[in-house]
XYZ file of C-alpha atoms in Angstrom:
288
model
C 2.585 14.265 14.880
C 0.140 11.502 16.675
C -3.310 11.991 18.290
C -4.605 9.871 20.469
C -7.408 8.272 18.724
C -10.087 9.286 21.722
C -9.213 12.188 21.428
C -10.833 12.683 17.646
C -14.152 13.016 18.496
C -15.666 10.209 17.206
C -14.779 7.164 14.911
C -12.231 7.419 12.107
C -12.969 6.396 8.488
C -11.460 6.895 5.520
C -14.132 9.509 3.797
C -14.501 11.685 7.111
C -11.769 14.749 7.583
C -10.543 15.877 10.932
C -10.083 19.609 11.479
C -6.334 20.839 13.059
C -5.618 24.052 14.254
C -2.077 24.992 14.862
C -1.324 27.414 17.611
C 1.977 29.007 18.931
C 2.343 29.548 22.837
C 4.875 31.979 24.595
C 6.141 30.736 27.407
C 7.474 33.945 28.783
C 4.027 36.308 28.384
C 3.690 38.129 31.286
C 0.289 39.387 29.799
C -2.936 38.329 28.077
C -2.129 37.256 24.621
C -0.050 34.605 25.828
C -0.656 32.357 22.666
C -2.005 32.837 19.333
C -3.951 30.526 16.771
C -4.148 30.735 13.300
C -7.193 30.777 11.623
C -6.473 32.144 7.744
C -5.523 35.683 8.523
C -6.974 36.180 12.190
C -5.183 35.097 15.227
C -8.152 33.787 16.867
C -10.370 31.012 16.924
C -10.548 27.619 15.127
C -11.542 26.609 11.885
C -11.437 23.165 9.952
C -10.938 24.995 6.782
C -7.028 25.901 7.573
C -5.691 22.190 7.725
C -7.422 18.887 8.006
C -6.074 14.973 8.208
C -7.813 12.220 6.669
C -7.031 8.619 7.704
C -5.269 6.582 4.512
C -7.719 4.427 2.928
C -6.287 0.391 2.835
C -6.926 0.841 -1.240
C -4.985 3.313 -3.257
C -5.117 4.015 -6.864
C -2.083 5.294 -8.565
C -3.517 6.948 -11.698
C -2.065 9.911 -13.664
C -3.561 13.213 -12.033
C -5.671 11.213 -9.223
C -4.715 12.773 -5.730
C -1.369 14.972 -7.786
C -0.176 11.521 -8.160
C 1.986 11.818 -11.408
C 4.400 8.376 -11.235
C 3.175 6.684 -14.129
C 4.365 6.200 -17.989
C 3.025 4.680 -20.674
C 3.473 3.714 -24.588
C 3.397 1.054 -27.293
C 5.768 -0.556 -29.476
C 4.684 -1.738 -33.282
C 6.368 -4.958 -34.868
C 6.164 -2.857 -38.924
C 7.243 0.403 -37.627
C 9.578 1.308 -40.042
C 12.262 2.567 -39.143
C 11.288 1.729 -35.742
C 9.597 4.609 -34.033
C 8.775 5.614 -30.457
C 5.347 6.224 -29.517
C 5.621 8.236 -25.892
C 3.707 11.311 -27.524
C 0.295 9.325 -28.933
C -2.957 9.813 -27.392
C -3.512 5.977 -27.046
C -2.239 2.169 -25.992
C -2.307 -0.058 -28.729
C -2.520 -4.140 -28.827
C -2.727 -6.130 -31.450
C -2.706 -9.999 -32.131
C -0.032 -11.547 -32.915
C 2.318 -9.482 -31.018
C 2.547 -7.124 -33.484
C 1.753 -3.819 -30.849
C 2.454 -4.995 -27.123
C 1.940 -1.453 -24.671
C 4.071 -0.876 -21.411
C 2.964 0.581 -18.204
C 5.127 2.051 -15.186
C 4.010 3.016 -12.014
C 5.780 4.395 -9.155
C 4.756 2.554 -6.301
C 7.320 3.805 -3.462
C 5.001 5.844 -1.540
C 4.397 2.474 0.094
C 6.983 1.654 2.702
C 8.100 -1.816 3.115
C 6.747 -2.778 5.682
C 3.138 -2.734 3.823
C 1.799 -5.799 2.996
C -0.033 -5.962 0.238
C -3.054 -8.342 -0.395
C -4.030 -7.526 -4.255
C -3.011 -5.527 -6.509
C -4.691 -5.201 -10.126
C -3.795 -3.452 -13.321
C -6.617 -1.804 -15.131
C -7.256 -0.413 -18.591
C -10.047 0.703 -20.848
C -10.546 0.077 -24.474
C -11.237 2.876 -26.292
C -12.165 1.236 -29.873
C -11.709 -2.296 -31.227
C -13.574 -5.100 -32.095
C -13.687 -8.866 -31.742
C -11.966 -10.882 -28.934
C -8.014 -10.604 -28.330
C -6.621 -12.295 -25.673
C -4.214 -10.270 -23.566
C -1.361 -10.980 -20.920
C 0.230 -8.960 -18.304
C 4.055 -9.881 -18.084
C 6.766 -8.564 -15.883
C 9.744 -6.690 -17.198
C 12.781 -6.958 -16.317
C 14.937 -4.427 -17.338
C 15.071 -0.539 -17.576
C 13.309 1.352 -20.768
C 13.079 4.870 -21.672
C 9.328 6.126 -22.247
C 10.762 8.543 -24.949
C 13.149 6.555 -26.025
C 11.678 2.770 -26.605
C 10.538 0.967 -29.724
C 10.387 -2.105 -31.246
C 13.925 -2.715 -31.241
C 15.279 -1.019 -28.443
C 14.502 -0.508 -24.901
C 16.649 3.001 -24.734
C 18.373 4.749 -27.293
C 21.524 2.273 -28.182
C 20.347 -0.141 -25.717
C 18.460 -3.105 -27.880
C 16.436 -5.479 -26.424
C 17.548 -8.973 -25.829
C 14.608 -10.182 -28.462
C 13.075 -6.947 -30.522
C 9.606 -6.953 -29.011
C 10.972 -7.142 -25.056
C 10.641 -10.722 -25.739
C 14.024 -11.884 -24.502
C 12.321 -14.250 -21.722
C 14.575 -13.836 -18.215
C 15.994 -11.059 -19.684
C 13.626 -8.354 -20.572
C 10.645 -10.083 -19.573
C 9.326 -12.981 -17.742
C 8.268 -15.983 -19.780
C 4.591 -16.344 -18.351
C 1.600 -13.909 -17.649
C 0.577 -13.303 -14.282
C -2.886 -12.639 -15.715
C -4.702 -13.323 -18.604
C -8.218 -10.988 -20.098
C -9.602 -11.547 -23.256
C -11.008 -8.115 -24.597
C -13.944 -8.415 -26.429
C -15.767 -4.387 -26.367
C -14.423 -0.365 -26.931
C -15.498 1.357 -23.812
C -14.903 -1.507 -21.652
C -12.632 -1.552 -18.316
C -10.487 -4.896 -17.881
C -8.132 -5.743 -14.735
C -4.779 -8.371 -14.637
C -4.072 -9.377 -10.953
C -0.051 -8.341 -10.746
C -0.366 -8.613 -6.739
C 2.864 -10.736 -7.461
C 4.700 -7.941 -8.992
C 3.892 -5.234 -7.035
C 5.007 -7.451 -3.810
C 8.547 -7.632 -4.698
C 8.687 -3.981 -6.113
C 7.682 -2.859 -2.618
C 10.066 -4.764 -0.968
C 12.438 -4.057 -3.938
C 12.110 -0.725 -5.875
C 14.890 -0.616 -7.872
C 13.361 -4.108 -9.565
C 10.314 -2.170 -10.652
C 10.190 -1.657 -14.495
C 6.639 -2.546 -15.347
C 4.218 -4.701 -17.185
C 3.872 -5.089 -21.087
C 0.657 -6.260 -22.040
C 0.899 -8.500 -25.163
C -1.159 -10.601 -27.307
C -0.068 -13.826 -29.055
C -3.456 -14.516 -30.654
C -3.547 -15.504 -34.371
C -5.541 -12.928 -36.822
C -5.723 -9.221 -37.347
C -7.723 -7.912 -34.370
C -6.435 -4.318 -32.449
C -7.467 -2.537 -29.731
C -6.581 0.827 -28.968
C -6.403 2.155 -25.127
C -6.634 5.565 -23.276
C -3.409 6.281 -22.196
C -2.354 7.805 -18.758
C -2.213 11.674 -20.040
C -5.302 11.746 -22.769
C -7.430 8.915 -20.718
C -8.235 11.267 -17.601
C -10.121 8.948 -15.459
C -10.129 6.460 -17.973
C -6.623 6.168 -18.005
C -5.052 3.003 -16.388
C -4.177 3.188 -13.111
C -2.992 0.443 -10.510
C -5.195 -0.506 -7.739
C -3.299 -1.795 -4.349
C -5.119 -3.276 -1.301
C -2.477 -3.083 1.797
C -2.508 -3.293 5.405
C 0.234 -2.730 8.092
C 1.007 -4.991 10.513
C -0.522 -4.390 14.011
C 2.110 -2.945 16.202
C 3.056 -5.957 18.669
C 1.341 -4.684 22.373
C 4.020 -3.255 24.874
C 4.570 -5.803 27.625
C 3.631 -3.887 31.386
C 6.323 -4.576 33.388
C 4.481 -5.534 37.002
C 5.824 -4.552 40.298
C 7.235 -7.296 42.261
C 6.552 -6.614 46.103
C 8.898 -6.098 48.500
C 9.007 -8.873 50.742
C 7.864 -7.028 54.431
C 9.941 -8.233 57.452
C 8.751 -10.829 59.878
C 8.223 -10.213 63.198
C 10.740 -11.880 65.482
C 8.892 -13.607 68.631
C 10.775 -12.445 71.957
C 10.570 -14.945 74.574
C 8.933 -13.763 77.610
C 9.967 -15.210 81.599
C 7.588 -17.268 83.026
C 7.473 -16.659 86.534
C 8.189 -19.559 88.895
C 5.590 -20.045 91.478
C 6.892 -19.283 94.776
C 6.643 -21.976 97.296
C 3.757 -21.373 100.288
C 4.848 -22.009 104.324
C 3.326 -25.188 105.213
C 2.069 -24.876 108.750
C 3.685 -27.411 111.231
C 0.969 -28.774 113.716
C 1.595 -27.973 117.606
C 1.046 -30.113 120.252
C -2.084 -29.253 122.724
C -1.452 -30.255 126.652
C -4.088 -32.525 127.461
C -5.982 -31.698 131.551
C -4.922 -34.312 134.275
């Protein structure tokens, strides 16, 4: 459905709704109650209430439970778990130096088509305790895990990972960090720029397996992070700034004109003067 945008009543921004009424017309009425409109239970008049559009902001958020939006996962993976165990079901993200707990995200970005560009894109997460500084990348995966499923050593049940840790580099994850933050405070909200990533998983879906966010720090600090189903609005949640490209402006074909005919000059006859009696001079008799 498209509506011309003069016909809205005023300027269009993302925060203001536009009320839509739907109505059903009977072409063949031969009385009054030709059509009908649906306003809740009544078939008369309009209200906003029944339906409404509002214009797509150029930022979305994809956060567990923000807008219904459900396409993420989340977990962690611990170097000493022993026997390795899968995390899926704790209340938190963990990180700890030394890449001994790395966490992995996934979210479903497909809702935007490919023709989308996007201009940024950031990963976000809050600390929920820790202390100290740790020094944190965001790296791309590269290969499919199971949410339930994944630990240390494997990414899926019977399906190890190249290097236990996803640290087989061009195989389950890239070798360097598109972003580096260096956590320092619980409670705090920290953001890795993975425009990069999300670029290619638009254009490419089936390469999107998410970011692992390790630390190769030396010592003993953690961090703990909300997760996606515990966090609420302090889960993590992906941040994309996007535009579409401005339809290209119909060209208006102009009318060549029709040449009009030109008028063909008849000669007119010039009349020849006709010639004029000269008079002959007559002889007078002269008296003797």
């Amino acid at each position: 459905m498209a509506i011309p945008a003069d016909q809205v009543g005023g300027p269009l921004s993302a925060d203001r709704p536009l009320g839509l009424t739907f109505g059903l017309w009977d072409l063949g009425a031969q009385g009054e109650a030709w059509h009908l409109v649906w306003e809740g239970t009544e078939m008369e008049g309009r209200a906003h209430e029944f339906g409404h559009l509002v214009p797509v902001e150029s930022t979305v958020t994809f956060q567990y439970r923000h807008n219904a939006y459900i396409g993420v996962e989340d977990t962690y993976i611990a170097r000493y778990d022993s026997p390795p165990a899968n995390h899926e079901d704790d209340n938190h993200l963990a990180l700890k130096a030394q890449d001994e707990k790395a966490a992995l995200l996934w979210f479903d970005v497909s809702w935007l088509p490919p023709e989308a560009t996007v201009e940024t894109a950031f990963l976000k997460a809050q600390t929920w305790t820790g202390s100290g500084t740790l020094q944190v990348g965001a790296y791309r995966i590269l290969r499919a895990w199971e949410p339930k499923e994944v630990t240390w050593v494997e990414a899926a049940a019977g399906q190890p990972w190249s290097a236990p840790g996803c640290n087989g580099v061009g195989t389950d994850r890239e070798g360097t960090p598109s972003a580096v933050q260096v956590l320092s405070a619980p409670e705090a909200l920290y953001s890795w720029d993975v425009t990069r990533f999300v670029r290619d998983w638009v254009l490419h879906p089936e390469a999107n397996h998410g970011v692992v966010l390790k630390s190769f720090d030396g010592g003993t600090v953690q961090y703990l992070l909300r997760a996606s189903e515990t966090g609420g609005t302090s889960g993590p949640r992906l941040e994309v700034r996007y535009h579409f490209p401005t339809p290209a402006p119909t060209p208006t074909v102009t009318p060549t004109p029709t040449p009009s005919a030109t008028p063909t000059v008849t000669p007119t006859a010039t009349p020849s003067p006709t010639p004029t009696a000269t008079p002959t001079a007559t002889s007078t008799a002269t008296a003797t």
